[in-house]
Short mmCIF file of C-alpha atoms and ligand atoms in Angstrom, two decimals:
data_model
loop_
_atom_site.label_atom_id
_atom_site.label_comp_id
_atom_site.label_asym_id
_atom_site.label_seq_id
_atom_site.Cartn_x
_atom_site.Cartn_y
_atom_site.Cartn_z
CA MET A 1 -5.95 -0.90 12.77
CA ARG A 2 -2.72 -2.87 13.12
CA LEU A 3 -1.30 -5.10 10.39
CA THR A 4 1.35 -7.66 11.34
CA VAL A 5 2.92 -9.54 8.46
CA LEU A 6 3.37 -13.23 9.30
CA GLY A 7 4.92 -14.09 5.97
CA SER A 8 5.02 -12.93 2.40
CA CYS A 9 6.80 -15.50 0.23
CA GLY A 10 5.07 -16.32 -3.02
CA ALA A 11 4.71 -20.00 -3.96
CA TRP A 12 6.79 -21.67 -1.22
CA PRO A 13 8.39 -20.61 2.06
CA SER A 14 12.07 -19.73 1.84
CA ALA A 15 14.56 -20.36 4.69
CA GLY A 16 13.20 -18.84 7.88
CA GLN A 17 10.26 -17.21 6.11
CA ALA A 18 6.58 -18.01 5.67
CA CYS A 19 4.13 -17.64 2.80
CA SER A 20 1.23 -15.17 2.75
CA GLY A 21 -0.42 -14.54 6.09
CA TYR A 22 -1.43 -11.41 7.98
CA LEU A 23 -2.74 -10.65 11.43
CA VAL A 24 -5.08 -7.64 11.38
CA GLU A 25 -6.19 -6.27 14.73
CA GLN A 26 -8.74 -3.67 15.73
CA ASP A 27 -10.24 -3.02 19.18
CA GLY A 28 -8.85 -6.34 20.46
CA PHE A 29 -10.40 -8.36 17.60
CA ARG A 30 -7.89 -10.64 15.88
CA LEU A 31 -8.54 -11.38 12.24
CA VAL A 32 -6.15 -13.54 10.25
CA VAL A 33 -6.08 -12.98 6.51
CA ASP A 34 -4.59 -15.91 4.59
CA LEU A 35 -2.70 -18.76 6.25
CA GLY A 36 -0.02 -19.87 3.80
CA TYR A 37 2.73 -22.39 4.51
CA ALA A 38 4.58 -21.81 7.80
CA THR A 39 2.43 -18.90 8.97
CA VAL A 40 1.06 -20.59 12.10
CA PRO A 41 4.37 -20.60 14.06
CA ARG A 42 4.62 -16.85 13.36
CA LEU A 43 0.99 -16.29 14.26
CA LEU A 44 1.41 -18.11 17.58
CA ALA A 45 4.28 -15.78 18.48
CA HIS A 46 1.67 -12.98 18.52
CA VAL A 47 -1.57 -14.63 19.63
CA PRO A 48 -2.53 -18.03 21.09
CA ALA A 49 -4.50 -20.18 18.65
CA GLU A 50 -7.63 -20.08 20.80
CA LEU A 51 -7.75 -16.28 20.74
CA VAL A 52 -7.96 -15.88 16.97
CA ASP A 53 -11.43 -14.45 16.29
CA ALA A 54 -11.87 -15.02 12.55
CA VAL A 55 -10.03 -16.16 9.44
CA PHE A 56 -10.46 -14.86 5.90
CA ILE A 57 -8.83 -16.77 3.02
CA THR A 58 -8.48 -15.16 -0.40
CA HIS A 59 -8.16 -18.36 -2.43
CA GLY A 60 -7.45 -22.05 -2.27
CA HIS A 61 -3.79 -22.17 -3.29
CA PRO A 62 -1.80 -23.74 -0.45
CA ASP A 63 0.63 -20.83 -0.18
CA HIS A 64 -2.45 -18.95 1.09
CA CYS A 65 -4.33 -21.56 3.10
CA ALA A 66 -2.22 -24.64 4.00
CA ASP A 67 -1.67 -23.56 7.61
CA LEU A 68 -5.38 -23.46 8.33
CA ASN A 69 -4.87 -27.12 9.24
CA PRO A 70 -2.38 -26.58 12.11
CA LEU A 71 -4.43 -23.65 13.41
CA LEU A 72 -7.54 -25.84 13.59
CA ARG A 73 -5.56 -28.68 15.17
CA ALA A 74 -4.22 -26.28 17.80
CA ARG A 75 -7.81 -25.36 18.70
CA HIS A 76 -9.28 -28.87 18.49
CA LEU A 77 -6.55 -30.88 20.23
CA ARG A 78 -6.80 -29.14 23.60
CA ASP A 79 -8.92 -29.86 26.65
CA ASP A 80 -10.72 -26.52 26.83
CA LYS A 81 -11.81 -26.04 23.26
CA PRO A 82 -12.57 -22.46 22.23
CA ALA A 83 -15.68 -21.42 20.33
CA LEU A 84 -15.95 -22.45 16.69
CA LEU A 85 -13.59 -20.37 14.57
CA PRO A 86 -15.43 -18.50 11.82
CA VAL A 87 -13.59 -19.14 8.53
CA TYR A 88 -14.55 -17.17 5.41
CA ALA A 89 -13.62 -18.42 1.94
CA LEU A 90 -14.99 -18.76 -1.58
CA PRO A 91 -17.04 -21.89 -2.31
CA GLY A 92 -14.88 -25.01 -2.45
CA ALA A 93 -11.64 -23.09 -1.90
CA LEU A 94 -10.83 -24.92 1.32
CA ASP A 95 -12.06 -28.39 0.37
CA ALA A 96 -8.53 -29.78 0.02
CA VAL A 97 -7.03 -28.33 3.20
CA LEU A 98 -10.10 -29.27 5.24
CA ALA A 99 -9.77 -32.86 4.00
CA LEU A 100 -6.26 -33.36 5.41
CA ASP A 101 -7.54 -34.93 8.62
CA ARG A 102 -10.03 -37.77 8.89
CA PRO A 103 -13.59 -36.71 8.03
CA GLY A 104 -15.26 -34.86 10.89
CA MET A 105 -12.22 -34.67 13.14
CA LEU A 106 -11.98 -30.88 13.05
CA ASP A 107 -15.72 -30.19 12.86
CA ASP A 108 -15.73 -28.83 16.40
CA ALA A 109 -12.99 -26.35 15.56
CA TYR A 110 -14.50 -24.14 12.86
CA VAL A 111 -17.60 -22.94 11.10
CA LEU A 112 -17.13 -22.34 7.39
CA HIS A 113 -18.82 -19.31 5.83
CA GLU A 114 -18.59 -19.60 2.06
CA PHE A 115 -19.30 -16.30 0.35
CA THR A 116 -19.62 -15.00 -3.19
CA ALA A 117 -17.00 -12.53 -4.40
CA GLY A 118 -18.67 -9.14 -4.28
CA ASP A 119 -20.31 -9.84 -0.94
CA ARG A 120 -19.90 -7.48 1.99
CA LEU A 121 -18.96 -9.37 5.15
CA LYS A 122 -18.68 -8.37 8.78
CA PHE A 123 -16.24 -9.76 11.35
CA GLY A 124 -16.16 -8.01 14.71
CA PRO A 125 -15.34 -4.36 14.08
CA PHE A 126 -14.32 -5.01 10.47
CA ARG A 127 -16.41 -4.47 7.39
CA ALA A 128 -15.02 -6.52 4.50
CA ASP A 129 -15.88 -5.72 0.91
CA THR A 130 -14.79 -8.50 -1.41
CA ARG A 131 -14.00 -8.42 -5.09
CA LEU A 132 -13.20 -11.16 -7.59
CA LEU A 133 -9.69 -10.60 -8.97
CA PRO A 134 -8.12 -12.47 -11.89
CA HIS A 135 -6.09 -15.54 -10.92
CA TRP A 136 -5.86 -19.19 -11.98
CA VAL A 137 -8.47 -20.04 -9.38
CA PRO A 138 -11.19 -17.77 -7.97
CA ASN A 139 -9.49 -15.19 -5.75
CA ALA A 140 -11.27 -12.69 -3.53
CA GLY A 141 -9.47 -9.44 -2.90
CA VAL A 142 -10.65 -7.83 0.31
CA ARG A 143 -11.07 -4.28 1.51
CA LEU A 144 -11.12 -4.15 5.31
CA SER A 145 -12.57 -1.07 6.98
CA ALA A 146 -12.62 -0.36 10.72
CA GLY A 147 -12.14 2.65 12.95
CA GLY A 148 -12.14 4.97 9.95
CA ARG A 149 -9.16 3.23 8.32
CA THR A 150 -9.01 0.97 5.30
CA LEU A 151 -6.65 -1.81 4.28
CA ALA A 152 -7.01 -3.38 0.83
CA TYR A 153 -5.35 -6.72 0.04
CA THR A 154 -5.22 -8.42 -3.32
CA GLY A 155 -4.37 -12.05 -2.48
CA ASP A 156 -2.95 -13.05 -5.88
CA THR A 157 -4.05 -11.20 -8.97
CA GLY A 158 -3.29 -10.31 -12.53
CA PRO A 159 -3.44 -6.62 -13.34
CA SER A 160 -7.02 -5.37 -13.35
CA SER A 161 -9.13 -2.27 -12.93
CA GLU A 162 -10.78 -4.26 -10.13
CA VAL A 163 -7.56 -3.88 -8.11
CA VAL A 164 -7.83 -0.12 -8.50
CA GLU A 165 -11.43 -0.19 -7.26
CA LEU A 166 -10.46 -2.46 -4.37
CA GLY A 167 -7.75 -0.04 -3.29
CA ARG A 168 -9.63 3.19 -3.95
CA ASP A 169 -8.43 5.79 -1.37
CA ALA A 170 -7.34 2.99 0.97
CA ASP A 171 -4.88 3.92 3.71
CA LEU A 172 -2.80 0.92 2.66
CA LEU A 173 -2.79 -1.26 -0.42
CA LEU A 174 -1.14 -4.60 0.37
CA ALA A 175 -0.50 -5.83 -3.14
CA GLU A 176 0.84 -9.06 -4.57
CA ALA A 177 3.99 -8.28 -6.52
CA THR A 178 5.52 -11.62 -7.37
CA PHE A 179 7.96 -10.08 -9.83
CA ALA A 180 9.76 -6.72 -9.96
CA ASP A 181 8.86 -5.61 -13.47
CA ARG A 182 8.62 -8.43 -16.00
CA VAL A 183 5.93 -11.05 -15.48
CA PRO A 184 6.59 -14.34 -17.37
CA GLU A 185 4.33 -14.79 -20.39
CA ASP A 186 2.39 -17.69 -18.91
CA SER A 187 1.51 -15.74 -15.74
CA ARG A 188 0.62 -12.33 -17.18
CA SER A 189 -3.11 -12.61 -16.56
CA ASP A 190 -2.77 -14.16 -13.12
CA LEU A 191 0.11 -12.54 -11.22
CA SER A 192 1.49 -9.02 -10.91
CA SER A 193 4.76 -7.11 -10.78
CA ALA A 194 5.81 -4.37 -8.38
CA ASP A 195 5.61 -2.00 -11.35
CA GLN A 196 1.95 -2.93 -11.97
CA ALA A 197 1.07 -2.84 -8.26
CA ALA A 198 2.52 0.66 -8.01
CA ARG A 199 0.65 1.90 -11.08
CA GLN A 200 -2.57 0.57 -9.60
CA ALA A 201 -1.80 2.11 -6.19
CA THR A 202 -1.35 5.46 -7.92
CA ALA A 203 -4.58 5.08 -9.91
CA ALA A 204 -6.41 4.13 -6.72
CA GLY A 205 -5.05 7.06 -4.72
CA ALA A 206 -3.88 4.62 -2.03
CA GLY A 207 -2.11 6.32 0.86
CA ARG A 208 0.61 3.73 1.24
CA LEU A 209 1.77 0.62 -0.62
CA ALA A 210 3.19 -2.64 0.71
CA LEU A 211 4.50 -5.21 -1.77
CA THR A 212 4.00 -8.84 -0.88
CA HIS A 213 4.18 -12.38 -2.31
CA LEU A 214 7.64 -11.82 -3.80
CA TRP A 215 9.10 -14.88 -5.51
CA PRO A 216 11.56 -16.65 -3.16
CA GLY A 217 15.04 -15.33 -3.88
CA ALA A 218 13.77 -12.21 -5.64
CA ASP A 219 15.65 -9.01 -4.90
CA PRO A 220 13.45 -6.80 -2.73
CA GLU A 221 15.48 -3.72 -3.71
CA ALA A 222 14.57 -4.31 -7.35
CA ALA A 223 10.88 -4.51 -6.40
CA LEU A 224 11.12 -1.30 -4.36
CA ALA A 225 12.93 0.51 -7.16
CA ALA A 226 10.33 -0.59 -9.73
CA ALA A 227 7.48 0.51 -7.48
CA ARG A 228 9.01 3.89 -6.65
CA GLU A 229 9.15 4.70 -10.36
CA ARG A 230 5.35 4.54 -10.47
CA TYR A 231 4.14 5.53 -7.01
CA ASP A 232 5.04 8.61 -4.98
CA GLY A 233 3.88 7.45 -1.54
CA GLU A 234 5.61 5.29 1.04
CA VAL A 235 6.44 1.79 -0.20
CA ASP A 236 7.41 -1.17 1.96
CA ILE A 237 8.24 -4.79 1.33
CA ALA A 238 5.88 -6.82 3.50
CA THR A 239 8.54 -9.02 5.11
CA GLY A 240 7.66 -11.30 8.01
CA GLY A 241 7.47 -9.36 11.27
CA LEU A 242 6.68 -6.01 9.68
CA VAL A 243 4.03 -4.12 11.67
CA ILE A 244 2.09 -1.23 10.15
CA ASP A 245 -0.26 0.84 12.28
CA LEU A 246 -2.84 2.59 10.16
ZN1 ZN B 301 -2.42 -18.14 -5.87
#
């Protein structure tokens, strides 16, 4: 299983960087997990729009789904349209982004599969176990298994035992860590720190940890240092362009 980080900024894209988006490949199947602001130009550097096989979106915040629109336009506005793109999201999560164009315009570009958090999904070689994680809006963490390897991804989440279950014995936990150690009071239930992500990676027995969704301008070294206090395995910052082969 190959993970390519398209972007990892929390909230908004900083200069030259994109928000959350990940290309996950197995046996030639190309799954895109989240499509935050500015991820599509990075995605297209790796795979043409028409060759994306499926999209999974964790939640409806635009730093995780805004670039679904340009991906669908790139498939719709061409002469030889590819098959409908399967898009998986929680109910209603994509209503706003799918309403950007005139009603019906992109209907021949995608088929929306709305699921309930807790469902087990299947895309190509991937099995996807989903879990509702605490956030301001419903957010589905996902545990992707294929070829005997497992990648767990939190989307955005407050600290929760559900994150530990999501990442249980995963080869890689790709965890939102918006802050290094202190989470502002008004976000404590809904976002995480590198310190919390690392504690949860340890509790889960995850084989490797990648920190993502750092606040624009945050010091990645501070996030790494906070995580290494709490987790003994390999820790990376999921910057755009990072490739991890599991
Ligand atoms: Zn969010």
